[in-house]
Structure formats: C-alpha cells, structure tokens
Short mmCIF file of C-alpha atoms and ligand atoms in Angstrom, two decimals:
data_model
loop_
_atom_site.label_atom_id
_atom_site.label_comp_id
_atom_site.label_asym_id
_atom_site.label_seq_id
_atom_site.Cartn_x
_atom_site.Cartn_y
_atom_site.Cartn_z
CA UNK A 1 -57.82 -28.70 -140.38
CA UNK A 2 -56.46 -28.93 -143.77
CA UNK A 3 -53.90 -26.54 -143.16
CA UNK A 4 -52.26 -29.24 -140.70
CA UNK A 5 -48.48 -29.73 -141.54
CA UNK A 6 -47.62 -33.58 -141.82
CA UNK A 7 -45.41 -34.30 -139.01
CA UNK A 8 -43.11 -37.03 -140.39
CA UNK A 9 -39.76 -36.48 -142.12
CA UNK A 10 -39.11 -38.91 -145.12
CA UNK A 11 -36.02 -37.05 -146.30
CA UNK A 12 -32.62 -38.37 -145.61
CA UNK A 13 -30.73 -36.17 -143.34
CA UNK A 14 -33.83 -34.46 -141.68
CA UNK A 15 -33.88 -34.89 -137.99
CA UNK A 16 -37.24 -36.83 -136.92
CA UNK A 17 -39.51 -35.04 -134.38
CA UNK A 18 -39.44 -38.01 -132.10
CA UNK A 19 -36.35 -40.02 -132.46
CA UNK A 20 -37.33 -43.97 -131.67
CA UNK A 21 -35.30 -45.84 -129.61
CA UNK A 22 -31.27 -45.21 -129.84
CA UNK A 23 -31.36 -44.21 -125.90
CA UNK A 24 -27.95 -45.43 -125.11
CA UNK A 25 -26.12 -43.48 -127.55
CA UNK A 26 -28.05 -40.52 -126.73
CA UNK A 27 -27.47 -40.75 -123.14
CA UNK A 28 -23.78 -41.48 -123.50
CA UNK A 29 -23.34 -38.26 -125.75
CA UNK A 30 -25.36 -36.12 -123.63
CA UNK A 31 -23.43 -37.10 -120.46
CA UNK A 32 -20.37 -36.51 -122.20
CA UNK A 33 -21.33 -32.83 -123.22
CA UNK A 34 -22.96 -32.27 -119.84
CA UNK A 35 -19.59 -32.51 -118.09
CA UNK A 36 -18.24 -36.07 -118.43
CA UNK A 37 -15.55 -34.87 -120.50
CA UNK A 38 -13.37 -38.25 -119.95
CA UNK A 39 -15.98 -40.32 -121.29
CA UNK A 40 -14.94 -42.67 -124.03
CA UNK A 41 -18.09 -41.08 -126.11
CA UNK A 42 -15.91 -38.18 -126.37
CA UNK A 43 -14.84 -39.56 -129.87
CA UNK A 44 -17.59 -41.67 -131.24
CA UNK A 45 -18.46 -43.41 -134.62
CA UNK A 46 -22.07 -44.09 -135.65
CA UNK A 47 -22.16 -47.18 -138.09
CA UNK A 48 -25.30 -47.99 -139.79
CA UNK A 49 -26.80 -48.90 -143.32
CA UNK A 50 -28.49 -46.43 -145.62
CA UNK A 51 -31.28 -44.78 -143.86
CA UNK A 52 -30.59 -46.27 -140.40
CA UNK A 53 -30.37 -42.65 -138.96
CA UNK A 54 -26.60 -41.54 -138.92
CA UNK A 55 -26.96 -38.22 -140.41
CA UNK A 56 -30.25 -37.63 -138.01
CA UNK A 57 -28.58 -38.24 -134.91
CA UNK A 58 -25.49 -36.30 -136.00
CA UNK A 59 -27.82 -33.33 -136.74
CA UNK A 60 -29.66 -33.99 -133.27
CA UNK A 61 -26.47 -33.69 -131.31
CA UNK A 62 -25.09 -30.74 -132.94
CA UNK A 63 -28.44 -28.52 -132.34
CA UNK A 64 -28.38 -29.75 -128.77
CA UNK A 65 -24.80 -29.13 -127.58
CA UNK A 66 -25.26 -25.27 -127.35
CA UNK A 67 -27.25 -25.51 -124.44
CA UNK A 68 -24.63 -27.75 -123.01
CA UNK A 69 -21.79 -25.37 -123.53
CA UNK A 70 -20.40 -26.57 -126.75
CA UNK A 71 -20.55 -24.94 -130.24
CA UNK A 72 -20.69 -27.46 -133.26
CA UNK A 73 -19.39 -27.49 -136.94
CA UNK A 74 -20.82 -30.33 -138.98
CA UNK A 75 -19.29 -31.15 -142.25
CA UNK A 76 -19.41 -34.13 -144.73
CA UNK A 77 -16.29 -35.94 -145.44
CA UNK A 78 -15.56 -34.06 -148.77
CA UNK A 79 -12.51 -31.81 -150.09
CA UNK A 80 -12.57 -28.91 -148.58
CA UNK A 81 -13.69 -30.02 -145.11
CA UNK A 82 -10.97 -28.60 -143.17
CA UNK A 83 -11.56 -24.96 -144.31
CA UNK A 84 -15.38 -25.79 -143.93
CA UNK A 85 -14.85 -26.57 -139.89
CA UNK A 86 -12.71 -23.48 -139.25
CA UNK A 87 -14.91 -21.21 -140.82
CA UNK A 88 -18.11 -22.69 -139.42
CA UNK A 89 -16.64 -22.65 -136.05
CA UNK A 90 -15.57 -18.90 -136.34
CA UNK A 91 -18.96 -18.04 -137.37
CA UNK A 92 -20.49 -19.99 -134.43
CA UNK A 93 -18.20 -18.32 -131.86
CA UNK A 94 -18.90 -15.22 -133.19
CA UNK A 95 -22.66 -15.48 -132.21
CA UNK A 96 -21.54 -16.59 -128.65
CA UNK A 97 -20.12 -13.32 -127.53
CA UNK A 98 -22.41 -10.76 -126.12
CA UNK A 99 -22.78 -7.60 -128.51
CA UNK A 100 -21.14 -5.17 -125.80
CA UNK A 101 -18.22 -7.38 -125.26
CA UNK A 102 -17.58 -7.67 -128.89
CA UNK A 103 -17.01 -4.18 -129.58
CA UNK A 104 -15.39 -3.65 -126.32
CA UNK A 105 -12.69 -6.13 -127.24
CA UNK A 106 -11.97 -5.67 -131.09
CA UNK A 107 -14.72 -3.66 -132.78
CA UNK A 108 -14.67 -6.19 -135.35
CA UNK A 109 -16.45 -9.52 -135.69
CA UNK A 110 -14.72 -12.71 -134.89
CA UNK A 111 -14.77 -14.29 -138.72
CA UNK A 112 -12.91 -10.79 -139.42
CA UNK A 113 -10.61 -11.00 -136.52
CA UNK A 114 -9.32 -14.28 -137.59
CA UNK A 115 -8.57 -13.47 -141.03
CA UNK A 116 -7.15 -9.95 -140.22
CA UNK A 117 -4.91 -11.34 -137.91
CA UNK A 118 -3.97 -13.85 -140.43
CA UNK A 119 -3.50 -11.42 -142.96
CA UNK A 120 -1.28 -9.29 -140.90
CA UNK A 121 1.36 -12.08 -139.85
CA UNK A 122 0.84 -13.48 -142.75
CA UNK A 123 4.08 -14.43 -144.85
CA UNK A 124 2.20 -17.64 -144.57
CA UNK A 125 -1.47 -18.49 -143.75
CA UNK A 126 -1.35 -20.62 -140.52
CA UNK A 127 -1.90 -24.39 -141.04
CA UNK A 128 -5.16 -26.03 -139.82
CA UNK A 129 -3.81 -27.06 -136.25
CA UNK A 130 -3.04 -23.58 -135.73
CA UNK A 131 -6.12 -22.44 -136.81
CA UNK A 132 -7.94 -24.81 -134.84
CA UNK A 133 -5.95 -24.20 -131.66
CA UNK A 134 -6.56 -20.38 -131.54
CA UNK A 135 -10.16 -20.82 -131.75
CA UNK A 136 -10.21 -23.44 -128.98
CA UNK A 137 -8.11 -21.09 -126.97
CA UNK A 138 -10.53 -18.40 -127.61
CA UNK A 139 -13.48 -20.86 -126.73
CA UNK A 140 -11.98 -21.82 -123.57
CA UNK A 141 -11.76 -18.33 -122.36
CA UNK A 142 -15.53 -18.37 -122.79
CA UNK A 143 -15.60 -21.86 -121.33
CA UNK A 144 -16.97 -23.43 -124.44
CA UNK A 145 -16.20 -26.96 -126.29
CA UNK A 146 -16.22 -27.49 -129.92
CA UNK A 147 -18.07 -30.42 -131.13
CA UNK A 148 -17.10 -31.49 -134.58
CA UNK A 149 -19.32 -33.85 -136.67
CA UNK A 150 -18.19 -35.53 -139.81
CA UNK A 151 -20.48 -37.44 -141.79
CA UNK A 152 -20.36 -40.00 -144.37
CA UNK A 153 -16.53 -40.72 -143.50
CA UNK A 154 -14.28 -42.20 -145.79
CA UNK A 155 -10.51 -43.02 -145.35
CA UNK A 156 -9.73 -42.39 -148.90
CA UNK A 157 -10.02 -38.44 -148.09
CA UNK A 158 -6.61 -37.23 -147.03
CA UNK A 159 -8.47 -34.27 -144.92
CA UNK A 160 -10.09 -36.98 -142.90
CA UNK A 161 -7.01 -38.51 -141.90
CA UNK A 162 -5.57 -34.94 -141.05
CA UNK A 163 -8.29 -34.05 -139.00
CA UNK A 164 -8.16 -37.07 -136.96
CA UNK A 165 -4.61 -36.96 -136.47
CA UNK A 166 -4.67 -33.34 -135.37
CA UNK A 167 -7.67 -34.17 -133.15
CA UNK A 168 -5.62 -36.69 -131.25
CA UNK A 169 -2.89 -33.93 -130.05
CA UNK A 170 -5.87 -31.62 -129.38
CA UNK A 171 -7.14 -34.33 -126.95
CA UNK A 172 -3.63 -34.62 -125.26
CA UNK A 173 -3.22 -30.99 -125.12
CA UNK A 174 -6.55 -31.30 -122.93
CA UNK A 175 -8.61 -28.90 -125.02
CA UNK A 176 -12.34 -29.18 -124.74
CA UNK A 177 -13.27 -30.75 -128.00
CA UNK A 178 -15.05 -33.68 -129.26
CA UNK A 179 -15.71 -35.78 -132.49
CA UNK A 180 -18.64 -37.47 -133.64
CA UNK A 181 -18.58 -39.43 -136.88
CA UNK A 182 -20.85 -41.42 -139.01
CA UNK A 183 -20.49 -43.77 -141.69
CA UNK A 184 -21.39 -47.00 -143.58
CA UNK A 185 -20.20 -49.90 -142.13
CA UNK A 186 -17.52 -50.83 -144.89
CA UNK A 187 -16.35 -46.93 -144.81
CA UNK A 188 -16.02 -47.01 -141.23
CA UNK A 189 -13.76 -50.15 -141.02
CA UNK A 190 -11.45 -49.00 -143.58
CA UNK A 191 -11.01 -45.94 -141.63
CA UNK A 192 -10.50 -47.38 -138.44
CA UNK A 193 -8.05 -49.81 -139.77
CA UNK A 194 -5.87 -47.07 -141.50
CA UNK A 195 -2.62 -47.27 -139.59
CA UNK A 196 -2.06 -43.36 -139.50
CA UNK A 197 -5.38 -43.07 -137.11
CA UNK A 198 -5.20 -46.22 -135.54
CA UNK A 199 -6.23 -44.19 -132.22
CA UNK A 200 -9.43 -44.33 -133.89
CA UNK A 201 -9.71 -47.94 -133.13
CA UNK A 202 -10.25 -47.01 -129.53
CA UNK A 203 -13.43 -44.59 -130.46
CA UNK A 204 -16.96 -45.55 -129.27
CA UNK A 205 -18.64 -47.39 -132.17
CA UNK A 206 -22.66 -47.16 -131.85
CA UNK A 207 -24.27 -49.69 -134.36
CA UNK A 208 -27.61 -48.32 -135.73
CA UNK A 209 -29.47 -51.35 -135.49
CA UNK A 210 -33.19 -52.31 -136.26
CA UNK A 211 -35.39 -50.62 -133.46
CA UNK A 212 -37.37 -52.14 -131.10
CA UNK A 213 -41.03 -52.49 -132.08
CA UNK A 214 -42.17 -50.96 -128.86
CA UNK A 215 -39.86 -47.92 -129.55
CA UNK A 216 -41.19 -47.51 -133.36
CA UNK A 217 -44.59 -47.73 -131.72
CA UNK A 218 -44.10 -44.72 -129.11
CA UNK A 219 -42.14 -42.56 -131.58
CA UNK A 220 -44.92 -43.24 -134.20
CA UNK A 221 -48.01 -42.19 -132.00
CA UNK A 222 -46.37 -39.39 -130.43
CA UNK A 223 -45.21 -38.27 -134.06
CA UNK A 224 -48.97 -38.12 -135.35
CA UNK A 225 -50.18 -36.55 -132.07
CA UNK A 226 -48.01 -33.46 -132.77
CA UNK A 227 -50.11 -33.09 -135.76
CA UNK A 228 -53.31 -33.20 -133.43
CA UNK A 229 -54.19 -36.39 -135.22
CA UNK A 230 -54.38 -39.91 -133.61
CA UNK A 231 -53.85 -43.31 -134.94
CA UNK A 232 -56.00 -46.28 -134.55
CA UNK A 233 -54.77 -49.31 -132.57
CA UNK A 234 -55.07 -51.74 -135.51
CA UNK A 235 -53.60 -49.28 -137.67
CA UNK A 236 -50.58 -48.68 -135.59
CA UNK A 237 -49.91 -52.50 -135.31
CA UNK A 238 -50.10 -52.62 -139.18
CA UNK A 239 -47.63 -49.65 -139.29
CA UNK A 240 -45.37 -51.24 -136.69
CA UNK A 241 -45.15 -54.65 -138.62
CA UNK A 242 -44.27 -52.71 -142.12
CA UNK A 243 -41.42 -50.65 -140.62
CA UNK A 244 -39.84 -53.75 -139.27
CA UNK A 245 -37.59 -51.32 -137.07
CA UNK A 246 -36.05 -49.24 -140.01
CA UNK A 247 -36.16 -45.56 -139.18
CA UNK A 248 -36.51 -44.42 -142.80
CA UNK A 249 -39.35 -46.69 -143.17
CA UNK A 250 -41.24 -45.37 -140.28
CA UNK A 251 -40.99 -41.79 -141.81
CA UNK A 252 -42.34 -43.16 -145.15
CA UNK A 253 -45.12 -45.14 -143.38
CA UNK A 254 -46.26 -42.51 -141.50
CA UNK A 255 -45.96 -39.67 -144.34
CA UNK A 256 -48.21 -41.63 -146.52
CA UNK A 257 -50.57 -42.96 -144.40
CA UNK A 258 -50.96 -39.38 -142.73
CA UNK A 259 -51.61 -37.75 -146.23
CA UNK A 260 -54.23 -40.80 -146.75
CA UNK A 261 -56.12 -39.53 -143.75
CA UNK A 262 -57.01 -36.02 -145.38
CA UNK A 263 -58.98 -34.02 -142.98
CA UNK A 264 -59.95 -36.78 -140.51
CA UNK A 265 -59.08 -36.56 -137.03
CA UNK A 266 -57.71 -40.09 -136.76
CA UNK A 267 -55.56 -42.22 -139.19
CA UNK A 268 -57.33 -45.66 -139.47
CA UNK A 269 -56.56 -48.99 -140.74
CA UNK A 270 -57.34 -48.51 -144.27
CA UNK A 271 -55.69 -45.19 -144.50
CA UNK A 272 -52.55 -47.14 -143.10
CA UNK A 273 -52.88 -49.97 -145.74
CA UNK A 274 -52.77 -47.72 -148.52
CA UNK A 275 -49.85 -45.76 -146.87
CA UNK A 276 -47.95 -48.65 -146.42
CA UNK A 277 -48.28 -49.94 -150.02
CA UNK A 278 -46.94 -46.38 -151.02
CA UNK A 279 -44.13 -46.41 -148.40
CA UNK A 280 -42.92 -49.73 -149.73
CA UNK A 281 -42.61 -48.43 -153.57
CA UNK A 282 -40.84 -45.09 -152.02
CA UNK A 283 -38.56 -47.59 -149.89
CA UNK A 284 -37.71 -49.79 -153.36
CA UNK A 285 -36.83 -46.95 -155.38
CA UNK A 286 -34.95 -44.86 -152.84
CA UNK A 287 -33.00 -47.70 -150.66
CA UNK A 288 -33.45 -51.04 -152.25
CA UNK A 289 -32.44 -50.13 -155.60
CA UNK A 290 -29.41 -47.75 -154.68
CA UNK A 291 -28.14 -50.32 -152.52
CA UNK A 292 -28.25 -53.10 -154.79
CA UNK A 293 -26.48 -50.59 -157.66
CA UNK A 294 -23.18 -50.52 -155.19
CA UNK A 295 -22.73 -54.19 -155.01
CA UNK A 296 -20.44 -56.28 -157.34
CA UNK A 297 -21.46 -59.25 -159.07
CA UNK A 298 -19.90 -61.71 -156.52
CA UNK A 299 -22.32 -59.98 -153.80
CA UNK A 300 -25.04 -60.44 -156.11
CA UNK A 301 -24.25 -64.00 -156.58
CA UNK A 302 -24.00 -64.41 -152.28
CA UNK A 303 -27.47 -62.86 -152.06
CA UNK A 304 -28.84 -65.01 -154.99
CA UNK A 305 -27.66 -68.16 -153.09
CA UNK A 306 -29.71 -66.81 -149.93
CA UNK A 307 -33.05 -66.57 -151.80
CA UNK A 308 -34.14 -70.25 -151.62
CA UNK A 309 -34.20 -69.88 -147.70
CA UNK A 310 -37.35 -68.67 -146.24
CA UNK A 311 -35.85 -67.06 -143.07
CA UNK A 312 -32.06 -67.28 -142.25
CA UNK A 313 -29.39 -69.17 -144.44
CA UNK A 314 -26.89 -71.37 -143.37
CA UNK A 315 -23.23 -70.70 -144.94
CA UNK A 316 -23.10 -74.34 -145.77
CA UNK A 317 -25.95 -74.20 -148.12
CA UNK A 318 -24.57 -71.12 -149.33
CA UNK A 319 -21.13 -72.54 -150.06
CA UNK A 320 -22.82 -75.69 -151.86
CA UNK A 321 -25.14 -73.20 -154.04
CA UNK A 322 -22.48 -71.08 -155.13
CA UNK A 323 -20.31 -73.94 -155.89
CA UNK A 324 -17.33 -71.73 -154.56
CA UNK A 325 -14.66 -72.56 -151.80
CA UNK A 326 -15.41 -71.75 -148.25
CA UNK A 327 -12.83 -68.92 -148.16
CA UNK A 328 -14.23 -67.26 -151.24
CA UNK A 329 -17.61 -67.26 -149.82
CA UNK A 330 -16.56 -65.99 -146.35
CA UNK A 331 -14.97 -63.11 -148.25
CA UNK A 332 -18.18 -61.90 -149.84
CA UNK A 333 -20.02 -62.67 -146.32
CA UNK A 334 -17.80 -60.19 -144.36
CA UNK A 335 -18.09 -57.64 -147.46
CA UNK A 336 -21.85 -57.91 -147.39
CA UNK A 337 -22.11 -57.67 -143.47
CA UNK A 338 -19.98 -54.64 -143.68
CA UNK A 339 -22.19 -52.93 -145.99
CA UNK A 340 -25.01 -53.30 -143.79
CA UNK A 341 -26.87 -55.60 -146.36
CA UNK A 342 -26.90 -58.77 -144.31
CA UNK A 343 -26.20 -59.69 -140.72
CA UNK A 344 -24.67 -62.57 -138.82
CA UNK A 345 -27.40 -64.20 -136.98
CA UNK A 346 -25.36 -66.54 -135.22
CA UNK A 347 -22.30 -68.86 -135.87
CA UNK A 348 -22.59 -69.92 -139.38
CA UNK A 349 -25.94 -68.09 -140.11
CA UNK A 350 -26.82 -64.98 -141.77
CA UNK A 351 -29.92 -63.36 -142.81
CA UNK A 352 -30.95 -60.05 -144.99
CA UNK A 353 -30.35 -56.85 -142.89
CA UNK A 354 -32.58 -54.69 -145.01
CA UNK A 355 -36.04 -54.90 -145.00
CA UNK A 356 -37.81 -56.00 -148.20
CA UNK A 357 -34.20 -56.84 -149.61
CA UNK A 358 -35.29 -60.57 -150.15
CA UNK A 359 -38.41 -59.88 -151.92
CA UNK A 360 -36.83 -57.30 -154.18
CA UNK A 361 -34.07 -59.62 -155.35
CA UNK A 362 -36.85 -62.16 -155.88
CA UNK A 363 -38.73 -60.02 -158.08
CA UNK A 364 -35.67 -59.31 -160.13
CA UNK A 365 -33.94 -62.48 -161.39
CA UNK A 366 -32.59 -60.40 -164.26
CA UNK A 367 -30.00 -58.91 -161.88
CA UNK A 368 -28.41 -62.45 -161.89
CA UNK A 369 -28.25 -62.55 -165.62
CA UNK A 370 -25.01 -64.21 -167.30
CA UNK A 371 -23.99 -65.68 -163.91
N1 ATP B 401 -34.44 -42.99 -134.67
C1 ATP B 401 -35.02 -42.69 -135.54
N2 ATP B 401 -36.44 -42.51 -135.31
C2 ATP B 401 -37.30 -42.17 -136.44
N3 ATP B 401 -36.82 -41.61 -137.61
C3 ATP B 401 -35.69 -41.82 -137.89
C4 ATP B 401 -34.71 -41.97 -136.97
N4 ATP B 401 -33.36 -41.91 -137.49
C5 ATP B 401 -33.69 -41.32 -138.71
N5 ATP B 401 -34.99 -41.36 -138.90
C6 ATP B 401 -35.77 -40.75 -140.15
O1 ATP B 401 -34.99 -41.87 -141.15
C7 ATP B 401 -34.61 -41.33 -142.60
C8 ATP B 401 -33.15 -41.38 -142.77
O2 ATP B 401 -32.25 -40.90 -141.68
P1 ATP B 401 -30.91 -40.20 -142.17
O3 ATP B 401 -30.76 -39.46 -143.11
O4 ATP B 401 -30.35 -39.51 -140.83
O5 ATP B 401 -30.25 -41.78 -142.48
P2 ATP B 401 -28.71 -42.17 -142.71
O6 ATP B 401 -28.04 -43.24 -141.96
O7 ATP B 401 -27.71 -40.89 -142.52
O8 ATP B 401 -28.67 -42.66 -144.34
P3 ATP B 401 -27.33 -42.48 -145.55
O9 ATP B 401 -26.66 -43.52 -145.14
O10 ATP B 401 -28.13 -42.77 -146.61
O11 ATP B 401 -27.02 -41.05 -145.22
C9 ATP B 401 -35.05 -39.60 -142.22
O12 ATP B 401 -36.16 -39.50 -142.72
C10 ATP B 401 -34.98 -39.62 -140.59
O13 ATP B 401 -36.04 -38.68 -140.64
MG1 MG B 402 -26.69 -39.63 -144.00
#
C-alpha cells in the first residue's frame, strides 16, 4: 500500500488529475476545437491571480487538441518565443505524417525539410509570417489546425505584439489557427490596451475566479479515489472550507493530508487538520509572500486600510483611513483589482481576493513600517 502515489499536484503549471470547475471555458474551447471554428473562443485569454490555474488550463487544452485534429505549440511570453513556436510546430507536424508517406514525399524529416528549403532559397531566411504560413499550408493538406498557447503574456515583449499581429492576418486568410493566452490581470489589461493589437480586445476573456465549493468537493473526492483511498465526510468538509475555492490550495491541502494518512485506506479528520496546517504554511511562503513582494508602498497602504474591517471594506472608510483623495485611492483600487489581490464586491465595496492574505498582513505590521 505504501507504494501508492500521491495523486495531488501541488506544483505550479502541473495539470491536476481532475480539474475542479471551469466547465464553461472548457466546453467553449472544446466546441471550437471540435469544428466550431467561427466561435469567439478561437482567440481566448485566461485571466487570473497566481495559482488560479492558468497554466494548468493551457496545458490541458494543448494535450487534448490532437485527438480533435489540431497540433499545439506551447510557449511562455519570453524572448525567442517566435522561433520556439516555429520549431515546436515543425516537430509536432513531423509526428503527424505516417511513416510510409514521409519517405515517399521527401526522404527527410519535416524539421529538416523546412530548414533545407530555407537554406536553398536562402539568400534570406523567411520571416516569421512566411514560416508559419508554410507550416499552416502543410498542415491544412493534412486537415490539421495549429493551436498556439502563450502563457504569462506581457505587452512589453515585442515578439508578443508581432505574433498577435501576424495571427490576425492568418485569421483573415482563413487559416486553421487558434490562439489561447493566459496572464495576470494587470499584464492582460495592458496587452489588450496596446494600440497595435487592439483586435485582442475582442478576444474572449475568461476570468479564473474562485471555484464553487461543490466543484472543489467533487474534484477532491475523485482525486483521492484515483489513488485507491477515500476521504471521510467531516474531513472533506474541513478541506473544502480551508481551500475556499482556490485551486492551488486544493492541491496543497490534498497533498499534505494524503501524506499524513500514510498506509490507511481513508483520510480522516485528524489527517486533514494536520494537512491543512501544513498547506497553509506552504501557501503563505509560495503565494502570499510572492504577491506582497510585487506590491508598491501605495498598494500596501491601501491594503492596510482594509485590515480593520472583518469582511468587506467600504471605499469611503478606506479614503478616510488613508487620508488621501478619492482619485488617489481609486487608482490603487484599480491596480490591486488588476493584480487579482482584491475584488470589487459591489459598488464602492471591495474585499481581499487571495485567501489568507488579510491574516498574513495582519501578522506582519512591519511591512507597513515608515508609512
Ligand atoms: N481547476 C483546477 N482544479 C484543481 N486544481 C487546479 C486547477 N487549476 C489549477 N490547479 C492546480 O493549482 C496549482 C496552480 O495552477 P497553475 O500553475 O496553473 O496556476 P497559474 O495561474 O498558472 O499560476 P501562476 O500565475 O503563478 O503561473 C497547480 O498545482 C495545479 O495543479
Ligand atoms: Mg502559470
């Protein structure tokens, strides 16, 4: 029994065994991949705070597209990504061709084919648009589309703007191509406000918000069952409460509680309590600390002004506690919402969006030093 493998995936970028929630976005993307190419989901952006599951979703779509007639390339928005897209696509399409046909056509692998052709013609290496167009022509002969996923988008990278602009032209030419992007709220909003790629404003935007408790509960139970164990009802209730809709926390709690249950068949309440305690520490060091480190003094001052409130905070109280103008306060409100740190609950009311952040800040008054 001890050789059982822990089924939880508390690592960034790792696709969970059972995706909790996210039903609508998954069905929209599958519908598009399965033939509804005119769907607005063809160009989509997934927006969410750290640990909300952006990379996991992109990876999931990339792994599910082949059986639906698409090859995928997955890149992060970093220098060199254009070249990376071409190379990955060349390798993926090489694997598409049946072996007999491959020798029949060329006798060389497709990866080589591209570079050989380029070398022969090559007074000049073809530009990115030419390269990708050739690839798409080749793929369309094989009735295959190209799904490009770009993670951690940021508008400051020229290559991002170039890829998006060429992509727009490819769509106009009726090529079978789709683009799924993911990023933190602030980066995405800067990207779609970039004038040179304003068409991205019409992309489908999916916000990765808190997952419903009943979806967490189902995914948690199924994940445990995958390993041949089960989880008690009380234990599961405790887990759902501690997870509070946050995907990364689901993996941390599950992982720790599963470990704690050792060789037992069932994860009980005590295993869960210890698991939750450890998971909260993990969460603190990997998510809360990282998030707070990226904030400015003004952001922190805003959050500090929210701490006296038990639940939500009124903007009017924040203004009076910060002793600043409403214009100043609303600038920081917008920044923090874009970063996924707080959320607008209703008009003039905000709340912390990251679970545990309020308690974390309350325990760290030194962060506010000098204010
Ligand atoms: N829908 C989901 N259900 C269950 N677990 C999930 C879900 N989405 C993501 N996870 C898990 O949550 C963790 C974080 O996911 P992921 O790395 O995709 O987040 P992210 O939004 O890309 O974070 P970052 O902004 O830091 O890159 C991973 O351990 C992953 O397995
Ligand atoms: Mg990620």
